[in-house]
Each structure stands twice: as structure tokens, then as C-alpha cells.
Amino acid sequence: MIVRPEGLLKDLSGLWTQLGKEETEGSERSAGVLRAVTMTFLLGVDEGDDAANEALATLMHDRPSRAIVLKLMKDDNAELTGRAFAQCWMPFGRRQQICCEQIELSAGAKHFEDTLSLLRGLVAPDLPVVFWCRSTKLFAHSSFAELAAVSDKVILDSRSHPDPLKTVQFVNSQLKAGKLYGDLTWTRLTRWRETVATVFDRLDCKTFFDCLSRTEIQYTHTPTPMAVGYLSAWFRSIFGDRVPVEKVLTARDVPWQISEIRFVTPKDEVTIDRMDKGLVESHIRDFRTRSVFEVLDETRLVAEELAILGRDPIFAKAVELASLS
């Protein structure tokens, strides 16, 4: 069976007609169906990635979109198949259903390039296109470049890649070429960066910065996580070459990667210590404060990236410096 974009769009149109008819006939109190599309959201996954489907459903609640799932099948010889359907939900306290469109294209590695000829006819016109590539196999596939080319922003997670540094170097080259990329490994550091900013809001920053002799990042996993490289790069973008940033492997048996940040001067020492999964403790001279350290799941991280559809110069600088480590 040959899959054509006009056929899938026709199926979607039929779905909307049927949904509207069901709403009209189903309840006199119904306010109908709201067809919501804010962007085209491409999701690249491997066959059997059920967590991706759950994440997609949650993301669509906040940003209803035309979702196109690009599924790389386990069987390399699997031919292209496609289907169209709608996801609907009724927000609490409202009588109107909100529905978004979803198209699924599946193929094995040998036929995956067949999906590319369909995409341009399937993206929602005049709206942003965001591509979240969860599949490392798809990232390495020859089709990735063209999928990225039709997207306004590409979201990756270097932490899940076999060679995170190589991925970051690739992202750096794309950013320098004017492309828009996001890395969930960097996004996970938002809470660390916010905590550091909060600590320095309580200090005489100029005096402390002038006296700063070194910064230390303690981490717990080997090889050195890419998150440590990003955090080190962020500090170097702030302090320049004047203040060395040391990366220290510690023996703490904890599931998180970064355990402590330490800022050292000849007279003072400020530390931010991760005490638990959702708790950090800051030590500033004789003061000790504890604060909630929100841990975000992958869905929340992607939602943060979807809110940034323009260039992020802080991220760009961190990627540039991290790619040299």
C-alpha cells in the first residue's frame, strides 16, 4: 500500500467531521470540539518506545499540535506505513473537547527515507516545526539531516548518546551555521544555574568575584558526564580564564551526577551541596540554607525547550566551550 500525504490529510479531515458529528449528537450541553494546532511537532522514536507516547500525550495538552511520530522499526526491511488519528480531552470545568492531530509514519532503516517525501505535505502551514529526536539510531541515520532541515528547532539529549561530546560538537557546528538546537542535558542544569544565581544574590558579588581563586564541580559518575562539561563551560563563560574550574570525581553513592559546587577565595568558601534528590543546601560563610531542588522529568524538560523558539546566546556559548573539552 502506497502512503500519500493527501490520503493522510483526508483521513484527518474525516476524523474532524466524525468528531463534530459525535459531539453534536452526544449531548445538548456540549460546546463542540476545538481543533487546536500551535505547531507541527515531529517525534523520532524507536519501535517499542512507550514512554515517548506518554510524553507526547502530556505535551499536547499544553501545546496542542499536529504531531507526526516517525517510528524506526526493529525490522530494517519493514516498509513504510502510515495512519492518522486525533487525541481529545476535556479540560476540567469545561464542556468543550480539545483535540489535536496525530500522524504516525513507521518504516525500517532501509525504507525510512520514504518518510521524507511525505513530510513537506504533512506539516501544518505557516506554523513552527519542532523535531524531538529521542532515537539515537535515527540520529545516526542518513535521514536525520533532512528531518532537521525541515524543522525550525531540533531537540536532542546528548546524555543518551553513545558519544555525548561528539553530539555536543555537532550541535555547536549547527548553531554556528544558524540552526536552532536544544539539548536536554543542558536543560537539566537550569535548577543548578538558578541556585547559583540565588546564592550570589545574597553576596557582595563584585567583591567575591574579584577574590575568587577557583571553582570546583564535584561529580559522581564515570566517564565525566556531559552535564559537568556544560556546567564547567557556563562558569568559564562567566569568569573567563582568570578563574580555573576544576572537575573532581567523588565516591558518593548517589544516583545524580553532580553532587556539589564549590567557590573558593583565600578567605571564604561557598558551597552548594545536593543533599537529596529534591533538596540542596547552600553554605555561605556562617549561614546555611536549604531549598527545594525541583527535579524535572523528560516531558517537563521538552516543554521548557518548546518555550524557547529563538536563539539562546547563553546556551550557544556553553556549547561552544563544552565542545572544546
Coordinates of C-alpha atoms in Angstrom, one line a residue:
M1 CA 0.0 0.0 0.0
I2 CA 1.4 3.4 -1.0
V3 CA 1.2 6.1 1.7
R4 CA 0.5 9.6 0.4
P5 CA 0.2 12.8 2.3
E6 CA -3.1 13.8 0.7
G7 CA -4.6 10.5 1.9
L8 CA -3.5 11.0 5.5
L9 CA -4.8 14.6 5.5
K10 CA -8.1 13.3 4.1
D11 CA -8.2 10.8 6.9
L12 CA -7.7 13.7 9.4
S13 CA -10.4 15.7 7.8
G14 CA -12.8 12.8 8.1
L15 CA -11.9 12.4 11.7
W16 CA -12.8 16.0 12.5
T17 CA -16.1 15.6 10.7
Q18 CA -16.9 12.5 12.7
L19 CA -15.8 14.0 16.0
G20 CA -18.0 17.1 15.4
K21 CA -20.9 14.8 14.5
E22 CA -20.5 12.7 17.6
E23 CA -20.4 15.8 19.8
T24 CA -23.5 17.3 18.2
E25 CA -25.4 14.1 18.6
G26 CA -24.0 13.2 22.0
S27 CA -25.1 16.0 24.3
E28 CA -27.3 19.1 24.1
R29 CA -25.0 20.7 26.6
S30 CA -21.9 20.1 24.6
A31 CA -19.9 23.1 23.4
G32 CA -18.4 21.2 20.5
V33 CA -14.9 20.3 19.5
L34 CA -12.0 22.7 19.4
R35 CA -9.4 21.9 16.8
A36 CA -6.1 23.2 18.1
V37 CA -2.8 23.4 16.3
T38 CA 0.0 25.6 17.5
M39 CA 2.9 23.9 15.7
T40 CA 4.0 20.7 13.9
F41 CA 5.7 18.5 16.4
L42 CA 7.9 15.8 14.9
L43 CA 8.9 13.0 17.3
G44 CA 11.5 10.5 16.2
V45 CA 11.3 7.2 18.2
D46 CA 12.3 3.6 18.1
E47 CA 9.6 0.9 17.9
G48 CA 8.5 -0.1 21.4
D49 CA 9.3 3.3 23.0
D50 CA 6.1 3.5 25.0
A51 CA 7.4 6.3 27.3
A52 CA 7.6 8.6 24.2
N53 CA 3.9 8.1 23.6
E54 CA 3.0 9.0 27.2
A55 CA 5.3 12.1 27.0
L56 CA 3.7 13.2 23.7
A57 CA 0.2 13.0 25.1
T58 CA 1.2 15.2 28.0
L59 CA 2.9 17.7 25.8
M60 CA -0.1 18.0 23.6
H61 CA -2.3 19.1 26.5
D62 CA -0.2 22.2 27.0
R63 CA 0.6 22.8 23.3
P64 CA -1.9 21.2 21.0
S65 CA -0.1 20.5 17.8
R66 CA -0.1 18.4 14.7
A67 CA 2.1 15.6 16.0
I68 CA 3.9 13.5 13.5
V69 CA 5.5 10.4 15.0
L70 CA 8.4 9.0 13.0
K71 CA 8.9 5.4 14.1
L72 CA 12.0 3.5 13.2
M73 CA 11.1 -0.2 13.2
K74 CA 13.2 -3.0 14.5
D75 CA 12.9 -4.9 11.2
D76 CA 15.3 -3.0 8.9
N77 CA 13.2 -4.2 5.9
A78 CA 9.8 -3.0 7.2
E79 CA 8.1 -0.9 4.5
L80 CA 6.5 2.5 5.1
T81 CA 3.1 2.5 6.8
G82 CA 1.0 5.4 8.0
R83 CA -2.1 6.2 9.9
A84 CA -3.9 9.4 11.2
F85 CA -5.9 9.8 14.3
A86 CA -6.9 12.5 16.9
Q87 CA -6.2 12.9 20.6
C88 CA -9.0 14.5 22.5
W89 CA -9.5 15.6 26.1
M90 CA -11.9 17.8 28.0
P91 CA -10.2 20.3 30.4
F92 CA -11.6 20.3 33.9
G93 CA -14.6 22.5 34.3
R94 CA -15.2 23.0 30.6
R95 CA -17.8 21.5 28.2
Q96 CA -15.7 21.8 25.1
Q97 CA -13.3 19.0 24.0
I98 CA -9.9 20.0 22.7
C99 CA -8.5 17.7 20.0
C100 CA -5.1 17.6 18.3
E101 CA -4.0 15.8 15.2
Q102 CA -1.5 12.9 15.2
I103 CA 0.0 11.1 12.2
E104 CA 2.3 8.1 12.6
L105 CA 4.8 7.0 9.9
S106 CA 6.6 3.8 10.5
A107 CA 9.4 2.2 8.5
G108 CA 12.6 0.1 8.8
A109 CA 16.0 1.6 8.3
K110 CA 16.2 0.6 4.7
H111 CA 12.9 2.4 3.8
F112 CA 13.0 5.2 6.3
E113 CA 13.9 7.8 3.8
D114 CA 10.5 7.2 2.2
T115 CA 9.0 9.3 5.1
L116 CA 10.9 12.4 3.9
S117 CA 8.8 12.7 0.8
L118 CA 5.7 12.8 2.9
L119 CA 6.7 15.4 5.5
R120 CA 6.6 18.6 3.5
G121 CA 3.0 17.8 2.6
L122 CA 2.0 17.0 6.2
V123 CA 3.5 19.9 8.2
A124 CA 0.9 22.5 9.3
P125 CA 1.4 25.5 7.0
D126 CA 2.7 28.8 8.5
L127 CA 3.4 27.3 11.9
P128 CA 6.8 26.4 13.6
V129 CA 8.1 22.8 13.1
V130 CA 9.9 21.3 16.1
F131 CA 11.7 18.0 15.9
W132 CA 12.4 16.0 19.1
C133 CA 14.7 13.1 18.2
R134 CA 14.6 10.5 21.0
S135 CA 16.1 7.8 18.9
T136 CA 19.9 7.6 18.8
K137 CA 19.6 5.2 15.8
L138 CA 17.6 7.8 13.9
F139 CA 20.1 10.5 14.8
A140 CA 22.8 8.3 13.1
H141 CA 20.5 7.6 10.1
S142 CA 21.1 9.4 6.8
S143 CA 17.5 10.8 7.0
F144 CA 18.3 12.9 10.1
A145 CA 19.9 15.7 8.2
E146 CA 16.8 16.3 6.1
L147 CA 14.4 15.9 9.0
A148 CA 16.4 18.6 10.8
A149 CA 16.4 20.8 7.7
V150 CA 12.6 21.0 7.6
S151 CA 12.5 21.8 11.3
D152 CA 12.7 25.3 12.9
K153 CA 14.2 23.7 16.1
V154 CA 15.7 20.3 16.9
I155 CA 15.8 18.8 20.4
L156 CA 18.3 16.2 21.4
D157 CA 19.6 14.7 24.6
S158 CA 23.4 14.2 24.4
R159 CA 23.3 12.3 27.7
S160 CA 21.6 9.3 26.0
H161 CA 24.0 9.2 23.0
P162 CA 27.0 6.8 22.8
D163 CA 29.4 9.7 22.5
P164 CA 27.9 12.8 24.2
L165 CA 30.9 15.0 23.4
K166 CA 30.7 14.2 19.7
T167 CA 27.0 15.1 19.8
V168 CA 27.7 18.4 21.5
Q169 CA 30.4 19.2 18.9
F170 CA 27.7 18.5 16.2
V171 CA 25.2 20.8 17.9
N172 CA 27.9 23.5 18.1
S173 CA 28.5 23.3 14.4
Q174 CA 24.8 23.5 13.7
L175 CA 24.4 26.6 16.0
K176 CA 27.3 28.3 14.2
A177 CA 25.5 27.6 10.9
G178 CA 22.5 29.5 12.2
K179 CA 20.3 26.4 13.1
L180 CA 18.3 26.2 16.3
Y181 CA 19.1 23.3 18.6
G182 CA 18.3 22.3 22.2
D183 CA 20.0 19.7 24.4
L184 CA 18.0 18.3 27.3
T185 CA 21.3 17.7 29.1
W186 CA 21.7 21.5 29.3
T187 CA 18.1 22.0 30.2
R188 CA 18.5 19.8 33.3
L189 CA 21.1 22.2 34.6
T190 CA 18.6 25.1 34.8
R191 CA 18.0 24.3 38.5
W192 CA 21.7 24.3 39.3
R193 CA 22.1 27.6 37.5
E194 CA 19.1 29.2 39.2
T195 CA 20.5 28.0 42.6
V196 CA 23.9 29.5 41.9
A197 CA 22.3 32.8 40.9
T198 CA 20.2 32.8 44.1
V199 CA 23.4 32.3 46.2
F200 CA 25.2 35.1 44.6
D201 CA 22.2 37.4 45.0
R202 CA 22.9 37.1 48.8
L203 CA 26.6 38.1 48.4
D204 CA 28.6 41.2 47.5
C205 CA 29.1 39.7 44.1
K206 CA 31.8 42.1 42.8
T207 CA 34.0 41.7 45.9
F208 CA 33.6 37.9 45.9
F209 CA 34.2 37.6 42.2
D210 CA 37.3 39.7 42.4
C211 CA 38.7 37.4 45.0
L212 CA 37.6 34.1 43.5
S213 CA 40.6 31.8 43.1
R214 CA 38.9 28.6 41.8
T215 CA 35.6 26.9 41.2
E216 CA 35.1 23.2 41.8
I217 CA 32.4 20.8 40.4
Q218 CA 32.1 17.5 42.2
Y219 CA 30.5 14.7 40.3
T220 CA 29.8 11.0 40.9
H221 CA 29.8 9.1 37.6
T222 CA 32.4 8.0 35.2
P223 CA 33.2 8.8 32.5
T224 CA 32.7 12.5 33.2
P225 CA 29.1 13.3 32.4
M226 CA 28.3 15.9 29.7
A227 CA 26.3 17.8 32.3
V228 CA 29.6 18.5 34.1
G229 CA 31.2 19.7 30.9
Y230 CA 28.2 22.1 30.3
L231 CA 28.3 23.5 33.8
S232 CA 32.1 24.0 33.6
A233 CA 31.6 25.8 30.3
W234 CA 28.9 28.0 31.8
F235 CA 31.3 29.0 34.6
R236 CA 34.1 29.7 32.1
S237 CA 31.8 31.9 30.1
I238 CA 31.2 33.9 33.3
F239 CA 34.7 34.0 34.8
G240 CA 36.8 33.8 31.7
D241 CA 40.3 32.3 32.0
R242 CA 41.0 34.1 35.3
V243 CA 39.3 31.5 37.5
P244 CA 40.1 27.8 36.9
V245 CA 37.2 25.4 37.0
E246 CA 38.2 22.0 38.5
K247 CA 36.1 18.8 37.9
V248 CA 36.5 16.4 40.8
L249 CA 35.2 12.8 40.9
T250 CA 33.9 11.9 44.3
A251 CA 33.0 8.5 45.8
R252 CA 29.4 9.3 46.9
D253 CA 27.0 6.5 46.1
V254 CA 24.1 8.6 44.7
P255 CA 22.0 8.4 41.5
W256 CA 22.6 12.0 40.4
Q257 CA 25.6 13.1 38.5
I258 CA 26.6 16.5 40.1
S259 CA 26.9 16.4 43.9
E260 CA 28.4 19.7 44.9
I261 CA 29.6 23.1 43.6
R262 CA 32.3 24.9 45.5
F263 CA 33.5 28.5 45.1
V264 CA 36.8 29.3 46.8
T265 CA 38.6 32.5 47.7
P266 CA 41.6 33.0 50.0
K267 CA 39.3 33.9 52.9
D268 CA 35.8 32.4 52.0
E269 CA 34.3 29.3 50.7
V270 CA 30.7 29.0 49.3
T271 CA 29.3 25.6 48.6
I272 CA 26.1 24.2 47.1
D273 CA 25.6 20.6 48.2
R274 CA 22.9 18.3 46.8
M275 CA 21.6 16.5 49.9
D276 CA 18.8 14.6 48.3
K277 CA 17.0 14.1 45.0
G278 CA 14.9 17.2 45.7
L279 CA 17.0 19.2 48.1
V280 CA 20.1 21.3 48.0
E281 CA 21.9 23.0 50.9
S282 CA 23.9 26.2 50.4
H283 CA 26.7 27.2 52.8
I284 CA 27.5 30.9 52.8
R285 CA 30.1 31.9 55.5
D286 CA 28.2 31.1 58.8
F287 CA 24.8 30.7 57.1
R288 CA 23.2 27.5 55.9
T289 CA 20.0 27.4 53.9
R290 CA 18.1 24.6 52.4
S291 CA 15.9 24.9 49.3
V292 CA 13.8 22.6 47.1
F293 CA 15.6 21.4 44.1
E294 CA 12.9 20.6 41.6
V295 CA 13.7 17.5 39.5
L296 CA 12.0 17.6 36.1
D297 CA 11.1 14.6 34.1
E298 CA 11.8 14.4 30.4
T299 CA 8.3 15.8 29.4
R300 CA 8.8 19.0 31.5
L301 CA 12.3 19.4 30.0
V302 CA 10.9 19.3 26.5
A303 CA 8.2 21.7 27.5
E304 CA 10.9 24.2 28.5
E305 CA 12.6 23.8 25.2
L306 CA 9.3 24.3 23.3
A307 CA 9.0 27.7 25.1
I308 CA 12.3 28.8 23.5
L309 CA 11.9 29.1 19.8
G310 CA 14.6 31.7 19.4
R311 CA 18.4 31.8 19.8
D312 CA 19.7 31.3 23.3
P313 CA 23.1 33.0 23.4
I314 CA 24.0 31.6 26.9
F315 CA 23.4 28.0 25.6
A316 CA 25.3 28.8 22.4
K317 CA 28.3 29.9 24.4
A318 CA 28.2 26.9 26.7
V319 CA 28.0 24.5 23.8
E320 CA 31.0 26.2 22.1
L321 CA 33.2 25.9 25.2
A322 CA 31.9 22.4 26.1
S323 CA 32.7 21.2 22.6
L324 CA 36.4 22.0 23.2
S325 CA 36.7 20.0 26.4

